Amino acid sequence: MDIQVTTFETNDDHATVFTESSVEMRTNDYHDMRSPRFSRHTECKRYLFVEWPAGHNHIFENLDRRHLGVCLSGQVRFITSEGASKVISRGQTWQFVQESAPNLTAEVIGNEPFQCVIVQLD
């Protein structure tokens, strides 16, 4: 099973867009199908846990760091200014690869809080 990541970027028109990609995994030197697989290492600076209550809305204007997020529980919907949306649920990952995400909205959907871990890359 591949690990999927939703990536949010700002295009040439300064609009936030997202793409889906798979994490490239490799096996260790044992060449056994039951062996663990690993991705490449990515340097990071720190991490934090975040909890937004049910019904919370947040508009991103400027991010202070590039980051990778992993949803631990609940659901959040990211909506671009063009109306494209992506729902992130438990176990799913996303990343902001630039320090800006103009007019990107996040809204917690459902009746439970959205909890995640954010890994800041710089």
mmCIF file of C-alpha atoms in Angstrom:
data_model
loop_
_atom_site.group_PDB
_atom_site.id
_atom_site.type_symbol
_atom_site.label_atom_id
_atom_site.label_comp_id
_atom_site.label_asym_id
_atom_site.label_seq_id
_atom_site.Cartn_x
_atom_site.Cartn_y
_atom_site.Cartn_z
ATOM 1 C CA MET A 1 0.000 0.000 0.000
ATOM 2 C CA ASP A 2 1.390 3.380 -1.017
ATOM 3 C CA ILE A 3 1.383 6.381 1.270
ATOM 4 C CA GLN A 4 -0.468 9.287 -0.370
ATOM 5 C CA VAL A 5 0.307 12.959 0.278
ATOM 6 C CA THR A 6 -1.798 15.971 -0.721
ATOM 7 C CA THR A 7 0.500 18.890 -1.569
ATOM 8 C CA PHE A 8 -0.705 22.501 -1.469
ATOM 9 C CA GLU A 9 1.240 25.012 -3.584
ATOM 10 C CA THR A 10 0.835 28.529 -4.936
ATOM 11 C CA ASN A 11 0.778 28.680 -8.738
ATOM 12 C CA ASP A 12 1.967 31.494 -11.030
ATOM 13 C CA ASP A 13 -1.391 33.274 -10.620
ATOM 14 C CA HIS A 14 -0.877 33.278 -6.818
ATOM 15 C CA ALA A 15 -3.753 30.846 -6.340
ATOM 16 C CA THR A 16 -3.466 27.826 -4.075
ATOM 17 C CA VAL A 17 -3.711 24.495 -5.873
ATOM 18 C CA PHE A 18 -3.258 20.937 -4.674
ATOM 19 C CA THR A 19 -1.879 17.763 -6.171
ATOM 20 C CA GLU A 20 -1.817 14.147 -5.035
ATOM 21 C CA SER A 21 1.357 12.066 -5.013
ATOM 22 C CA SER A 22 2.696 8.801 -3.643
ATOM 23 C CA VAL A 23 5.672 8.545 -1.343
ATOM 24 C CA GLU A 24 8.457 6.559 -2.961
ATOM 25 C CA MET A 25 9.265 3.606 -0.727
ATOM 26 C CA ARG A 26 12.331 1.366 -0.820
ATOM 27 C CA THR A 27 13.223 -1.885 0.890
ATOM 28 C CA ASN A 28 16.264 -2.536 2.977
ATOM 29 C CA ASP A 29 19.117 -4.787 1.881
ATOM 30 C CA TYR A 30 17.414 -8.013 2.972
ATOM 31 C CA HIS A 31 15.275 -8.190 -0.212
ATOM 32 C CA ASP A 32 12.529 -9.973 1.697
ATOM 33 C CA MET A 33 8.954 -8.978 0.806
ATOM 34 C CA ARG A 34 8.103 -8.973 4.526
ATOM 35 C CA SER A 35 10.898 -6.492 5.255
ATOM 36 C CA PRO A 36 10.062 -2.931 6.225
ATOM 37 C CA ARG A 37 10.046 -0.295 3.516
ATOM 38 C CA PHE A 38 11.306 3.245 4.041
ATOM 39 C CA SER A 39 11.013 6.596 2.311
ATOM 40 C CA ARG A 40 13.931 8.956 1.888
ATOM 41 C CA HIS A 41 14.814 11.057 4.907
ATOM 42 C CA THR A 42 13.589 14.640 5.088
ATOM 43 C CA GLU A 43 15.221 17.121 7.413
ATOM 44 C CA CYS A 44 12.842 18.783 9.844
ATOM 45 C CA LYS A 45 13.041 21.373 12.575
ATOM 46 C CA ARG A 46 10.312 20.569 15.142
ATOM 47 C CA TYR A 47 6.801 19.196 15.550
ATOM 48 C CA LEU A 48 3.627 20.116 17.395
ATOM 49 C CA PHE A 49 0.156 18.708 17.987
ATOM 50 C CA VAL A 50 -2.917 20.745 17.009
ATOM 51 C CA GLU A 51 -6.577 20.365 17.909
ATOM 52 C CA TRP A 52 -9.359 22.363 16.276
ATOM 53 C CA PRO A 53 -12.889 22.004 17.696
ATOM 54 C CA ALA A 54 -15.830 20.756 15.627
ATOM 55 C CA GLY A 55 -17.117 23.531 13.379
ATOM 56 C CA HIS A 56 -13.860 25.531 13.454
ATOM 57 C CA ASN A 57 -12.919 27.490 10.302
ATOM 58 C CA HIS A 58 -9.467 28.864 9.580
ATOM 59 C CA ILE A 59 -8.265 31.005 6.661
ATOM 60 C CA PHE A 60 -4.586 30.656 5.802
ATOM 61 C CA GLU A 61 -2.881 33.778 4.514
ATOM 62 C CA ASN A 62 0.768 33.342 5.334
ATOM 63 C CA LEU A 63 2.349 30.321 6.922
ATOM 64 C CA ASP A 64 5.426 30.807 9.027
ATOM 65 C CA ARG A 65 7.020 27.533 7.853
ATOM 66 C CA ARG A 66 6.770 24.749 5.311
ATOM 67 C CA HIS A 67 5.244 21.720 6.983
ATOM 68 C CA LEU A 68 3.882 18.214 6.716
ATOM 69 C CA GLY A 69 0.701 17.278 8.589
ATOM 70 C CA VAL A 70 -0.770 13.934 9.618
ATOM 71 C CA CYS A 71 -4.404 13.679 10.700
ATOM 72 C CA LEU A 72 -4.795 11.734 13.958
ATOM 73 C CA SER A 73 -8.581 12.017 14.322
ATOM 74 C CA GLY A 74 -11.551 13.909 12.927
ATOM 75 C CA GLN A 75 -11.794 15.457 9.470
ATOM 76 C CA VAL A 76 -10.849 18.765 7.906
ATOM 77 C CA ARG A 77 -11.792 20.117 4.487
ATOM 78 C CA PHE A 78 -9.279 22.378 2.725
ATOM 79 C CA ILE A 79 -10.917 24.705 0.167
ATOM 80 C CA THR A 80 -8.988 26.798 -2.362
ATOM 81 C CA SER A 81 -10.125 30.235 -3.511
ATOM 82 C CA GLU A 82 -11.189 28.587 -6.806
ATOM 83 C CA GLY A 83 -13.528 26.230 -4.924
ATOM 84 C CA ALA A 84 -11.523 22.994 -5.234
ATOM 85 C CA SER A 85 -11.639 21.011 -2.001
ATOM 86 C CA LYS A 86 -9.895 18.093 -0.348
ATOM 87 C CA VAL A 87 -11.062 16.271 2.781
ATOM 88 C CA ILE A 88 -8.322 14.936 5.053
ATOM 89 C CA SER A 89 -9.274 12.119 7.458
ATOM 90 C CA ARG A 90 -7.491 10.026 10.070
ATOM 91 C CA GLY A 91 -4.196 8.635 8.777
ATOM 92 C CA GLN A 92 -3.997 10.947 5.759
ATOM 93 C CA THR A 93 -1.145 13.381 5.179
ATOM 94 C CA TRP A 94 -0.737 16.773 3.525
ATOM 95 C CA GLN A 95 2.056 19.256 3.061
ATOM 96 C CA PHE A 96 2.516 22.953 2.450
ATOM 97 C CA VAL A 97 5.660 23.311 0.358
ATOM 98 C CA GLN A 98 5.702 27.107 0.348
ATOM 99 C CA GLU A 99 5.287 29.654 3.077
ATOM 100 C CA SER A 100 2.131 31.061 1.536
ATOM 101 C CA ALA A 101 -1.282 29.621 0.904
ATOM 102 C CA PRO A 102 -3.382 32.602 -0.117
ATOM 103 C CA ASN A 103 -7.101 32.259 0.464
ATOM 104 C CA LEU A 104 -6.946 28.616 1.510
ATOM 105 C CA THR A 105 -9.670 27.778 4.016
ATOM 106 C CA ALA A 106 -9.740 24.839 6.403
ATOM 107 C CA GLU A 107 -12.992 23.804 8.059
ATOM 108 C CA VAL A 108 -13.493 21.024 10.563
ATOM 109 C CA ILE A 109 -16.344 18.791 9.416
ATOM 110 C CA GLY A 110 -18.318 16.346 11.498
ATOM 111 C CA ASN A 111 -19.012 16.373 15.219
ATOM 112 C CA GLU A 112 -15.567 15.621 16.582
ATOM 113 C CA PRO A 113 -12.458 17.776 16.892
ATOM 114 C CA PHE A 114 -9.748 17.594 14.253
ATOM 115 C CA GLN A 115 -6.436 16.495 15.768
ATOM 116 C CA CYS A 116 -3.163 16.361 13.887
ATOM 117 C CA VAL A 117 0.584 16.422 14.255
ATOM 118 C CA ILE A 118 2.446 19.102 12.288
ATOM 119 C CA VAL A 119 6.094 18.506 11.387
ATOM 120 C CA GLN A 120 7.767 21.814 10.557
ATOM 121 C CA LEU A 121 10.386 21.390 7.855
ATOM 122 C CA ASP A 122 12.272 24.633 8.470
#
